[in-house]
mmCIF file of C-alpha atoms and ligand atoms in Angstrom:
data_model
loop_
_atom_site.group_PDB
_atom_site.id
_atom_site.type_symbol
_atom_site.label_atom_id
_atom_site.label_comp_id
_atom_site.label_asym_id
_atom_site.label_seq_id
_atom_site.Cartn_x
_atom_site.Cartn_y
_atom_site.Cartn_z
ATOM 1 C CA UNK A 1 6.642 145.186 -106.400
ATOM 2 C CA UNK A 2 9.366 144.899 -109.044
ATOM 3 C CA UNK A 3 11.346 147.772 -110.535
ATOM 4 C CA UNK A 4 14.088 148.293 -113.059
ATOM 5 C CA UNK A 5 15.605 150.626 -115.593
ATOM 6 C CA UNK A 6 17.619 150.837 -118.780
ATOM 7 C CA UNK A 7 21.403 151.112 -118.482
ATOM 8 C CA UNK A 8 21.407 154.947 -118.370
ATOM 9 C CA UNK A 9 18.323 155.189 -116.046
ATOM 10 C CA UNK A 10 16.467 157.476 -118.471
ATOM 11 C CA UNK A 11 13.602 154.971 -118.421
ATOM 12 C CA UNK A 12 12.433 153.254 -115.255
ATOM 13 C CA UNK A 13 9.481 151.010 -114.581
ATOM 14 C CA UNK A 14 7.648 149.419 -111.699
ATOM 15 C CA UNK A 15 5.426 146.386 -111.693
ATOM 16 C CA UNK A 16 2.803 145.617 -109.097
ATOM 17 C CA UNK A 17 3.351 141.866 -109.576
ATOM 18 C CA UNK A 18 6.311 139.545 -110.201
ATOM 19 C CA UNK A 19 6.763 138.174 -113.742
ATOM 20 C CA UNK A 20 4.568 135.225 -114.629
ATOM 21 C CA UNK A 21 7.487 133.438 -116.313
ATOM 22 C CA UNK A 22 10.880 133.926 -117.901
ATOM 23 C CA UNK A 23 11.699 132.701 -121.407
ATOM 24 C CA UNK A 24 15.099 132.375 -123.072
ATOM 25 C CA UNK A 25 14.529 133.171 -126.759
ATOM 26 C CA UNK A 26 17.091 131.914 -129.291
ATOM 27 C CA UNK A 27 15.518 133.482 -132.407
ATOM 28 C CA UNK A 28 17.751 135.372 -134.814
ATOM 29 C CA UNK A 29 16.212 138.760 -133.982
ATOM 30 C CA UNK A 30 16.720 138.346 -130.222
ATOM 31 C CA UNK A 31 20.282 137.100 -130.693
ATOM 32 C CA UNK A 32 21.130 140.118 -132.884
ATOM 33 C CA UNK A 33 19.370 142.561 -130.570
ATOM 34 C CA UNK A 34 21.097 141.196 -127.469
ATOM 35 C CA UNK A 35 24.456 140.559 -129.119
ATOM 36 C CA UNK A 36 24.461 137.241 -127.300
ATOM 37 C CA UNK A 37 23.567 133.589 -127.694
ATOM 38 C CA UNK A 38 19.988 134.258 -126.534
ATOM 39 C CA UNK A 39 17.829 136.880 -124.835
ATOM 40 C CA UNK A 40 15.813 136.369 -121.658
ATOM 41 C CA UNK A 41 12.309 137.854 -121.551
ATOM 42 C CA UNK A 42 10.249 138.388 -118.404
ATOM 43 C CA UNK A 43 6.498 138.188 -118.961
ATOM 44 C CA UNK A 44 4.114 140.552 -117.136
ATOM 45 C CA UNK A 45 0.471 141.417 -117.493
ATOM 46 C CA UNK A 46 0.472 144.712 -119.431
ATOM 47 C CA UNK A 47 -1.721 146.451 -116.861
ATOM 48 C CA UNK A 48 0.729 145.603 -114.057
ATOM 49 C CA UNK A 49 3.612 147.687 -115.491
ATOM 50 C CA UNK A 50 4.009 151.448 -115.137
ATOM 51 C CA UNK A 51 6.657 153.244 -117.230
ATOM 52 C CA UNK A 52 7.889 156.715 -116.209
ATOM 53 C CA UNK A 53 8.852 157.373 -119.877
ATOM 54 C CA UNK A 54 7.487 155.285 -122.711
ATOM 55 C CA UNK A 55 10.261 153.332 -124.441
ATOM 56 C CA UNK A 56 10.840 153.792 -128.169
ATOM 57 C CA UNK A 57 9.113 151.060 -130.124
ATOM 58 C CA UNK A 58 9.910 149.384 -133.394
ATOM 59 C CA UNK A 59 7.858 146.769 -135.213
ATOM 60 C CA UNK A 60 10.268 143.858 -135.656
ATOM 61 C CA UNK A 61 7.779 141.398 -137.176
ATOM 62 C CA UNK A 62 4.072 141.359 -137.909
ATOM 63 C CA UNK A 63 3.507 139.851 -134.472
ATOM 64 C CA UNK A 64 6.100 141.608 -132.354
ATOM 65 C CA UNK A 65 6.895 145.153 -131.285
ATOM 66 C CA UNK A 66 10.163 145.627 -129.470
ATOM 67 C CA UNK A 67 11.019 148.544 -127.235
ATOM 68 C CA UNK A 68 14.258 150.127 -126.190
ATOM 69 C CA UNK A 69 15.727 153.246 -124.588
ATOM 70 C CA UNK A 70 16.318 155.984 -127.213
ATOM 71 C CA UNK A 71 19.358 157.270 -125.291
ATOM 72 C CA UNK A 72 21.347 154.110 -124.460
ATOM 73 C CA UNK A 73 19.690 151.472 -126.674
ATOM 74 C CA UNK A 74 18.959 149.061 -123.840
ATOM 75 C CA UNK A 75 16.324 146.471 -124.555
ATOM 76 C CA UNK A 76 13.574 146.905 -121.971
ATOM 77 C CA UNK A 77 11.058 144.677 -120.230
ATOM 78 C CA UNK A 78 13.608 142.819 -118.145
ATOM 79 C CA UNK A 79 13.923 142.850 -114.388
ATOM 80 C CA UNK A 80 16.616 144.040 -112.051
ATOM 81 C CA UNK A 81 17.495 140.667 -110.545
ATOM 82 C CA UNK A 82 19.183 142.281 -107.596
ATOM 83 C CA UNK A 83 15.932 143.692 -106.258
ATOM 84 C CA UNK A 84 13.429 141.024 -107.140
ATOM 85 C CA UNK A 85 12.962 137.342 -106.470
ATOM 86 C CA UNK A 86 12.239 135.967 -109.943
ATOM 87 C CA UNK A 87 11.680 132.429 -111.189
ATOM 88 C CA UNK A 88 14.150 130.523 -113.337
ATOM 89 C CA UNK A 89 13.514 130.481 -117.120
ATOM 90 C CA UNK A 90 10.752 128.029 -117.945
ATOM 91 C CA UNK A 91 11.320 127.712 -121.716
ATOM 92 C CA UNK A 92 13.924 127.966 -124.476
ATOM 93 C CA UNK A 93 12.121 128.947 -127.678
ATOM 94 C CA UNK A 94 13.092 129.287 -131.372
ATOM 95 C CA UNK A 95 15.768 126.642 -130.934
ATOM 96 C CA UNK A 96 15.598 126.068 -134.693
ATOM 97 C CA UNK A 97 17.469 129.405 -134.958
ATOM 98 C CA UNK A 98 19.818 128.869 -131.995
ATOM 99 C CA UNK A 99 23.482 129.789 -132.429
ATOM 100 C CA UNK A 100 25.133 126.504 -133.424
ATOM 101 C CA UNK A 101 28.062 127.079 -131.077
ATOM 102 C CA UNK A 102 25.898 127.617 -127.975
ATOM 103 C CA UNK A 103 25.151 124.544 -125.841
ATOM 104 C CA UNK A 104 21.949 124.677 -123.829
ATOM 105 C CA UNK A 105 22.338 124.281 -120.081
ATOM 106 C CA UNK A 106 20.650 121.349 -118.356
ATOM 107 C CA UNK A 107 18.266 123.726 -116.594
ATOM 108 C CA UNK A 108 15.044 121.739 -116.855
ATOM 109 C CA UNK A 109 13.388 124.401 -119.046
ATOM 110 C CA UNK A 110 11.105 123.180 -121.836
ATOM 111 C CA UNK A 111 12.617 123.283 -125.315
ATOM 112 C CA UNK A 112 10.643 124.391 -128.364
ATOM 113 C CA UNK A 113 11.938 124.668 -131.930
ATOM 114 C CA UNK A 114 9.461 127.491 -132.674
ATOM 115 C CA UNK A 115 6.939 129.668 -130.879
ATOM 116 C CA UNK A 116 3.791 127.700 -131.768
ATOM 117 C CA UNK A 117 2.984 126.496 -128.275
ATOM 118 C CA UNK A 118 3.165 129.984 -126.812
ATOM 119 C CA UNK A 119 -0.402 129.760 -125.494
ATOM 120 C CA UNK A 120 0.749 126.996 -123.141
ATOM 121 C CA UNK A 121 3.221 129.268 -121.294
HETATM 122 ZN ZN1 ZN B 201 18.739 154.332 -121.294
HETATM 123 ZN ZN1 ZN B 202 13.211 136.014 -129.990
#
């Protein structure tokens, strides 16, 4: 089982399974949301996650809804690495929007300019 919370612990979650993969997304929206060079997303089957309080959602694009804590603003759907054995990121995506000053690590993760091959994750 995996568990985690936002920074203020208002919202906690548990998952009955480990994430299926981790993805480092370099798209403009993720970079702005994270305030960093990229944002790491952990992928779970929706039915495997239980939230004690539903996060606040906002539609960021036609295809994506993002969620966050309404009290502290933390982006959710990441894991507490200290409690869970999780795999290394498998992909860097939206590299066409990557911060020009950030150099990708030689981590063996696949590199995609866009999101088009998402179904192959
Ligand atoms: Zn919070
Ligand atoms: Zn993104």
